[in-house]
PDB file of C-alpha atoms in Angstrom:
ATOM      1  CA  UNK S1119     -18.529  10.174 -41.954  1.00  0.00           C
ATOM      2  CA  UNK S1120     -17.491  11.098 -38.424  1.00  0.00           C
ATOM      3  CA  UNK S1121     -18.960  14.028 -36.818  1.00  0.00           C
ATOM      4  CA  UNK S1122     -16.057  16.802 -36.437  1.00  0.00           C
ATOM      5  CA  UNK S1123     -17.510  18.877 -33.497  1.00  0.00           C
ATOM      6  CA  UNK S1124     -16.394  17.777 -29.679  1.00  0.00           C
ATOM      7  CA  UNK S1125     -15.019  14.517 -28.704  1.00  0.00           C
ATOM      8  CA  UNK S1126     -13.880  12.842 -26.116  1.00  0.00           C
ATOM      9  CA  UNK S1127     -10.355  10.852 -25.442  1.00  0.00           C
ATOM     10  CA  UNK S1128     -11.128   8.377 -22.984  1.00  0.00           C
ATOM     11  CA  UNK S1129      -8.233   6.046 -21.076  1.00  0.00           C
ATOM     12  CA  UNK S1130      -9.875   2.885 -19.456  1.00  0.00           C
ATOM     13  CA  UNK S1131      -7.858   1.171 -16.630  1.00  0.00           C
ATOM     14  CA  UNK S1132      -8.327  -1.952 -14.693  1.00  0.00           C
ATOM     15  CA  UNK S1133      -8.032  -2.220 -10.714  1.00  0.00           C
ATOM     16  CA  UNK S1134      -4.263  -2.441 -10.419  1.00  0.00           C
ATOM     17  CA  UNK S1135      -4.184   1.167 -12.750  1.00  0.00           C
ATOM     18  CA  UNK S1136      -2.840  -0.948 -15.588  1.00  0.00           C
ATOM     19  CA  UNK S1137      -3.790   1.433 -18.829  1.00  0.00           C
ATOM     20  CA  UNK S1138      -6.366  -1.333 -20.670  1.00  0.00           C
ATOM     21  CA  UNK S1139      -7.342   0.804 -23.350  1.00  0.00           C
ATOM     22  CA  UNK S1140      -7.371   4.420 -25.347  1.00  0.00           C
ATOM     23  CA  UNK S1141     -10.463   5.313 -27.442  1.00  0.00           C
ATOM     24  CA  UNK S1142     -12.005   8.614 -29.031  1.00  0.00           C
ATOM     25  CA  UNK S1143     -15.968   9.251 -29.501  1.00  0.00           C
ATOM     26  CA  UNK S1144     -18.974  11.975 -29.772  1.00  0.00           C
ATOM     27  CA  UNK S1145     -20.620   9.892 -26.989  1.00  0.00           C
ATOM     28  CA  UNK S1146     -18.496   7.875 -24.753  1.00  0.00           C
ATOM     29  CA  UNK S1147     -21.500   6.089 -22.871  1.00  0.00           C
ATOM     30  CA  UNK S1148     -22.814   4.570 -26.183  1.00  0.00           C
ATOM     31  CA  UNK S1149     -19.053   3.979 -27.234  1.00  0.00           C
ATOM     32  CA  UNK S1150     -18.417   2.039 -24.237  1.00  0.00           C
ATOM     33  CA  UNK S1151     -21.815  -0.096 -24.106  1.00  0.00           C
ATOM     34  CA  UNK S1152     -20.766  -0.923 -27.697  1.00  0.00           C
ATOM     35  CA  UNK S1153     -17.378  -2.130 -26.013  1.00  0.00           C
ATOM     36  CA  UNK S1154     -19.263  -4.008 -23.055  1.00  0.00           C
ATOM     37  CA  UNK S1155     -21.313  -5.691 -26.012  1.00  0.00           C
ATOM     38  CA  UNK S1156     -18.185  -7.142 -27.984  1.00  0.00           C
ATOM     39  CA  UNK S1157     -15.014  -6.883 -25.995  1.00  0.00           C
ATOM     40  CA  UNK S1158     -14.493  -9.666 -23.196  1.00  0.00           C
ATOM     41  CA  UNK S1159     -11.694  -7.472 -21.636  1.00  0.00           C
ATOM     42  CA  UNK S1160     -13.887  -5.109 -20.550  1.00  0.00           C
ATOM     43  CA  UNK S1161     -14.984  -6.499 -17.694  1.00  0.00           C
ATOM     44  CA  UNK S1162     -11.728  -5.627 -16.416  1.00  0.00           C
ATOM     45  CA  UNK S1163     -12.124  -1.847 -16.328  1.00  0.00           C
ATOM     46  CA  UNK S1164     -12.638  -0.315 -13.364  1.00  0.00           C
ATOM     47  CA  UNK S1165     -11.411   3.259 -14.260  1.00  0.00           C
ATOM     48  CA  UNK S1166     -12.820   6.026 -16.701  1.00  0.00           C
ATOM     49  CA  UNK S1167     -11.200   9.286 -17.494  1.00  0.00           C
ATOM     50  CA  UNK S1168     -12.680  11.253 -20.110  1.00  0.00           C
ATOM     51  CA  UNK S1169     -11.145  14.442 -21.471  1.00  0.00           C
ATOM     52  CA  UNK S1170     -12.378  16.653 -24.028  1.00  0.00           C
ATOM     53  CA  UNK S1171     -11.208  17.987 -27.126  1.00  0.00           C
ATOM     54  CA  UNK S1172     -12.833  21.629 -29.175  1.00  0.00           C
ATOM     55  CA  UNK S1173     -12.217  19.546 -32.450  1.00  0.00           C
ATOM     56  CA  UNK S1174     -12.456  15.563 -33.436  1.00  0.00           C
ATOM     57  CA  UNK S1175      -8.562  16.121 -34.742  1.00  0.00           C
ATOM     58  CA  UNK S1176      -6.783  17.041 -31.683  1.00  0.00           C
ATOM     59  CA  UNK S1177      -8.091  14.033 -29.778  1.00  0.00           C
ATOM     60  CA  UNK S1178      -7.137  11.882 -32.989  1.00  0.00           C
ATOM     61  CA  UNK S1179      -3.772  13.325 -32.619  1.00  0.00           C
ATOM     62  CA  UNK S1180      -3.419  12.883 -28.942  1.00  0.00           C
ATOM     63  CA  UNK S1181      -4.979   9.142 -29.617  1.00  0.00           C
ATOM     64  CA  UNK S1182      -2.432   8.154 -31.273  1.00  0.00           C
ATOM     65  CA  UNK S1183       0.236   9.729 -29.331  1.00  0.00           C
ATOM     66  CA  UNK S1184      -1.169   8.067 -25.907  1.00  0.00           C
ATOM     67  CA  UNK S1185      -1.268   4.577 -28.030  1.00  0.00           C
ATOM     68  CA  UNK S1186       2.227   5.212 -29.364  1.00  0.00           C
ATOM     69  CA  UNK S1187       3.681   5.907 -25.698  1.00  0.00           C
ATOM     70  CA  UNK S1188       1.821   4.563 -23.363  1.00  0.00           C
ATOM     71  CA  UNK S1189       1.358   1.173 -25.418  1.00  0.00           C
ATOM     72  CA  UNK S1190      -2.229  -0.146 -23.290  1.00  0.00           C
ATOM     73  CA  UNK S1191      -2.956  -3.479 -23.024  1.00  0.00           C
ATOM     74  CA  UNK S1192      -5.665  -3.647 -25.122  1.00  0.00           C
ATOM     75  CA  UNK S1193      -5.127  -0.841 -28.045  1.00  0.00           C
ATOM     76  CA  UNK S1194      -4.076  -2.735 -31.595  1.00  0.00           C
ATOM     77  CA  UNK S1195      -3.423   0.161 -33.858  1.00  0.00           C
ATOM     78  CA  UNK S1196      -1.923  -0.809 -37.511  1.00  0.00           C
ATOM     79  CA  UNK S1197       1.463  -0.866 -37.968  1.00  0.00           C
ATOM     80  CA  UNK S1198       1.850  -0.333 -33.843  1.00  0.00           C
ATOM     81  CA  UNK S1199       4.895  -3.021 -32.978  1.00  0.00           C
ATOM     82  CA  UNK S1200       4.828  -5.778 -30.676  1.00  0.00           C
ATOM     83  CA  UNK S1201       4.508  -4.850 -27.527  1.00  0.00           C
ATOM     84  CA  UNK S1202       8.055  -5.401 -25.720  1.00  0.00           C
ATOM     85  CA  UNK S1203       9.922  -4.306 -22.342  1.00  0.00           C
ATOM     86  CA  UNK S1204       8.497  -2.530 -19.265  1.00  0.00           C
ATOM     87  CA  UNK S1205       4.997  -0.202 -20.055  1.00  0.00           C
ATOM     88  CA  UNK S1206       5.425   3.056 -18.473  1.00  0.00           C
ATOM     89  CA  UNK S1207       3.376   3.075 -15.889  1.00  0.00           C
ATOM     90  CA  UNK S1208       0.493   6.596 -15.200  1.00  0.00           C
ATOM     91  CA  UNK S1209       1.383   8.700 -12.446  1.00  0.00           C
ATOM     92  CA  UNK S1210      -2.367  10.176 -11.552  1.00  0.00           C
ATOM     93  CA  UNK S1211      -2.064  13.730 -10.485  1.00  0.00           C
ATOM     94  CA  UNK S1212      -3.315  14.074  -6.848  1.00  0.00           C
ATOM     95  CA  UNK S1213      -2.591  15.214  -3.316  1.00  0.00           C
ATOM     96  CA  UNK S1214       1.057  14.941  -1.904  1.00  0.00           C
ATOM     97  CA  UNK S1215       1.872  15.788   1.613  1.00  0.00           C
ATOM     98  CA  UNK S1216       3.526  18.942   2.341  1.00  0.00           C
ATOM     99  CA  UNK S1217       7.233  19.125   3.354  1.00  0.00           C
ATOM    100  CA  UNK S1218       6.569  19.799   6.493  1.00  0.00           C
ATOM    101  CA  UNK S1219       4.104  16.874   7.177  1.00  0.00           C
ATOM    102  CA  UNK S1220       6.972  14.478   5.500  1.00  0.00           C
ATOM    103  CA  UNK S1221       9.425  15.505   7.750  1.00  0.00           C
ATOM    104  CA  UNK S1222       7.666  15.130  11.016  1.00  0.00           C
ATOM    105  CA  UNK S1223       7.021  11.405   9.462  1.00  0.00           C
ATOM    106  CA  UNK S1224      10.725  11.011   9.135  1.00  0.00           C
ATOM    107  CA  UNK S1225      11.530  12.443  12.915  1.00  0.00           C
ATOM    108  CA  UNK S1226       8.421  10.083  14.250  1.00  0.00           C
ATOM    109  CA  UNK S1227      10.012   6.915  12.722  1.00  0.00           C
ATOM    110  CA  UNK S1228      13.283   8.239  13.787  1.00  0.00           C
ATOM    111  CA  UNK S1229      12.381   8.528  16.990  1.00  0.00           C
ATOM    112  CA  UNK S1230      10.235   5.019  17.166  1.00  0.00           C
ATOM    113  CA  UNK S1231      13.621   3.219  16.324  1.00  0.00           C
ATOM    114  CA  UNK S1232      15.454   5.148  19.221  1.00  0.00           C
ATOM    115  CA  UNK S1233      13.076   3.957  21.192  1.00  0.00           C
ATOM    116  CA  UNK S1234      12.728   0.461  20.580  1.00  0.00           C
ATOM    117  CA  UNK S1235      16.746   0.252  21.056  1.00  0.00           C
ATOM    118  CA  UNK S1236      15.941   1.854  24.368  1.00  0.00           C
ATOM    119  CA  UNK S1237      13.344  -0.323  25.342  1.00  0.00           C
ATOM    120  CA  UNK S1238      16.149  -3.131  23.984  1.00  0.00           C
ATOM    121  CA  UNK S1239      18.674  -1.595  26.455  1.00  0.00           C
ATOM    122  CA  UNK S1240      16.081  -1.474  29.788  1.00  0.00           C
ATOM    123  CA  UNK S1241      15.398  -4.538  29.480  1.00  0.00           C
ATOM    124  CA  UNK S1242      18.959  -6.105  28.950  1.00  0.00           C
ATOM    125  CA  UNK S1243      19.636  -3.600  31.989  1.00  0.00           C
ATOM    126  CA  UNK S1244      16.696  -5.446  33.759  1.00  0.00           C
ATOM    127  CA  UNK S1245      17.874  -8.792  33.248  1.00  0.00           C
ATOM    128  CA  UNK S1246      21.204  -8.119  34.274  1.00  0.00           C
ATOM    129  CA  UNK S1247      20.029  -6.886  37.949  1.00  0.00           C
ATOM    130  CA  UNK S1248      17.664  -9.894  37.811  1.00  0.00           C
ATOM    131  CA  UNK S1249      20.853 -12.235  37.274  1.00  0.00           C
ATOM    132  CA  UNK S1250      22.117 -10.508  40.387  1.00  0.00           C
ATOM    133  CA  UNK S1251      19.047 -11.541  42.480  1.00  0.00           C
ATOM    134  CA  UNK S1252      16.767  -8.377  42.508  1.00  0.00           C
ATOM    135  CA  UNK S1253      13.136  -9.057  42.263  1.00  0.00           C
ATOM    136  CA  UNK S1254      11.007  -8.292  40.119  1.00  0.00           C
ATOM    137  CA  UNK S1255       8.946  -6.894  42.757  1.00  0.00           C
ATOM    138  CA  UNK S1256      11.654  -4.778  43.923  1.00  0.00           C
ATOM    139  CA  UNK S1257      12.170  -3.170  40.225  1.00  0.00           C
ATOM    140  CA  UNK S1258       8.567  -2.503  39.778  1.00  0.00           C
ATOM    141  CA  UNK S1259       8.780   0.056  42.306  1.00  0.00           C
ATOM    142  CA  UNK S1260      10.883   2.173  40.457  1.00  0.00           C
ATOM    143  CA  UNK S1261      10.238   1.484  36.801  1.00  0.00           C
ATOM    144  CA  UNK S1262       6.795   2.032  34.152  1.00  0.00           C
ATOM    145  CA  UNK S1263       5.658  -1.793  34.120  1.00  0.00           C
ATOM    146  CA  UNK S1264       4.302  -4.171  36.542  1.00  0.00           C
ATOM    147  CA  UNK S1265       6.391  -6.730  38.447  1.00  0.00           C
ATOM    148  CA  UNK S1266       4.762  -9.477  36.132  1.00  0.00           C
ATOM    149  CA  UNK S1267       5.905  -7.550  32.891  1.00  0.00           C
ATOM    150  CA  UNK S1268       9.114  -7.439  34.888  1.00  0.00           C
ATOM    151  CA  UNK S1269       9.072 -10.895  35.333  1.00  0.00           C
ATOM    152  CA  UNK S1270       8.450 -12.117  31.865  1.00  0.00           C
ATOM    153  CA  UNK S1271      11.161  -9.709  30.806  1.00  0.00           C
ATOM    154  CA  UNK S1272      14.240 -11.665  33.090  1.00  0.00           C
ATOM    155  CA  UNK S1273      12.135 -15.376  31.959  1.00  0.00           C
ATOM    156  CA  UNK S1274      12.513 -13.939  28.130  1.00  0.00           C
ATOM    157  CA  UNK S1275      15.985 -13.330  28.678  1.00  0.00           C
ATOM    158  CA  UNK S1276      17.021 -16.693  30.598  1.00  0.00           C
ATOM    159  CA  UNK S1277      16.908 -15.978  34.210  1.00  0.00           C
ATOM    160  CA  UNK S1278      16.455 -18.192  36.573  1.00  0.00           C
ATOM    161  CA  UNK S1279      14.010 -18.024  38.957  1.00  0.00           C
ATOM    162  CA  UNK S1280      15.430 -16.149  42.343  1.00  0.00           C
ATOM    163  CA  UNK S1281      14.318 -19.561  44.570  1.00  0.00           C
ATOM    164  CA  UNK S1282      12.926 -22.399  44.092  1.00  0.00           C
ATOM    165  CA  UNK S1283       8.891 -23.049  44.074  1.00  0.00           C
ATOM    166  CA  UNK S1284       7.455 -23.491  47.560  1.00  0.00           C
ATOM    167  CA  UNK S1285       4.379 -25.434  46.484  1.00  0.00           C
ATOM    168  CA  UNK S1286       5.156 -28.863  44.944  1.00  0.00           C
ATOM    169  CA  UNK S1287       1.935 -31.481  44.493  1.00  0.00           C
ATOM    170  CA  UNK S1288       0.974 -34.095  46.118  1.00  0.00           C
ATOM    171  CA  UNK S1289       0.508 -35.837  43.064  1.00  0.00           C
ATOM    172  CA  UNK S1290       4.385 -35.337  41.420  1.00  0.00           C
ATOM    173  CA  UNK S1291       5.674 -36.115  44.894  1.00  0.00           C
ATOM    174  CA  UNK S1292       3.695 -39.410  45.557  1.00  0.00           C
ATOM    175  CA  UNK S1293       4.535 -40.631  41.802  1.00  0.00           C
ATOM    176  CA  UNK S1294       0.499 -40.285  40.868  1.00  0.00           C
ATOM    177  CA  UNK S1295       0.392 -38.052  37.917  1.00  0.00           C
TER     178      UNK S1295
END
């Protein structure tokens, strides 16, 4: 005979918060060494909730109720059908951030993207005054970045080089290397 005092309902999930398994018991530690003993699933549980019950018929009831909805993985309850369709998944209760903190997340990604396409604009605008033979040194004078950021900007872009190079090896020129 069961004892009809206190008991537990335990839920036992695995690391992805898949629902594995819904039990009751007096003493949840022994209950779940006796599962560790025989069940080769439960290895997979890495998540205990325990909640208690004034009366061993209330967490029956709410047993079978969690079984019956929630369907886990590894409950088999007679006369429970085969398991079919999408599981519902758990929603655990926990912190959400405040309205306010959501919608200075929305303005700061807003305001990223407006300036990436202003970035995208500068430096179309840079390579544009390149392609009319400014330098890169000149630029730098007047804008945030150096004139080799400058420079890389107008080679990313396809312009060519304002003159052509003043050193040119030995080696290329006398057809060694």
């Amino acid at each position: 005979m069961q004892p009809q005092g206190r008991t537990a309902l335990y839920r036992l999930y695995d690391a992805a918060d898949q629902l594995l398994y819904v039990g009751i018991s007096n003493n949840p530690r022994l209950r779940w060494a006796s599962h560790a003993a025989d069940k080769t699933w439960w290895a997979d549980v890495a998540v205990r909730e325990i909640e208690w019950f004034p009366e061993r018929a209330q967490a029956e009831d709410e047993e079978a109720r969690l079984i019956s909805l929630l369907r886990p993985l590894r409950n088999s309850a007679p006369g429970m059908p085969p398991r079919s369709g999408p599981r519902i998944q758990r929603v655990r209760p926990g912190w959400e951030p405040p309205v306010a903190m959501s919608e200075l997340v929305a303005r700061y990604e807003a305001e990223q993207q407006a300036l990436a396409a202003t970035r995208n604009d500068l430096e179309a605008c840079i390579a544009v005054e390149m392609m009319k033979g400014v330098s890169a040194h000149r630029m730098a004078k007047f804008l945030p970045w150096e004139a080799q950021m400058i420079s890389k900007i107008g080679r990313n872009a396809g312009v060519p080089p304002l003159r052509p190079a003043t050193v040119i090896s030995v080696r290329r020129a006398s057809g060694r290397g």
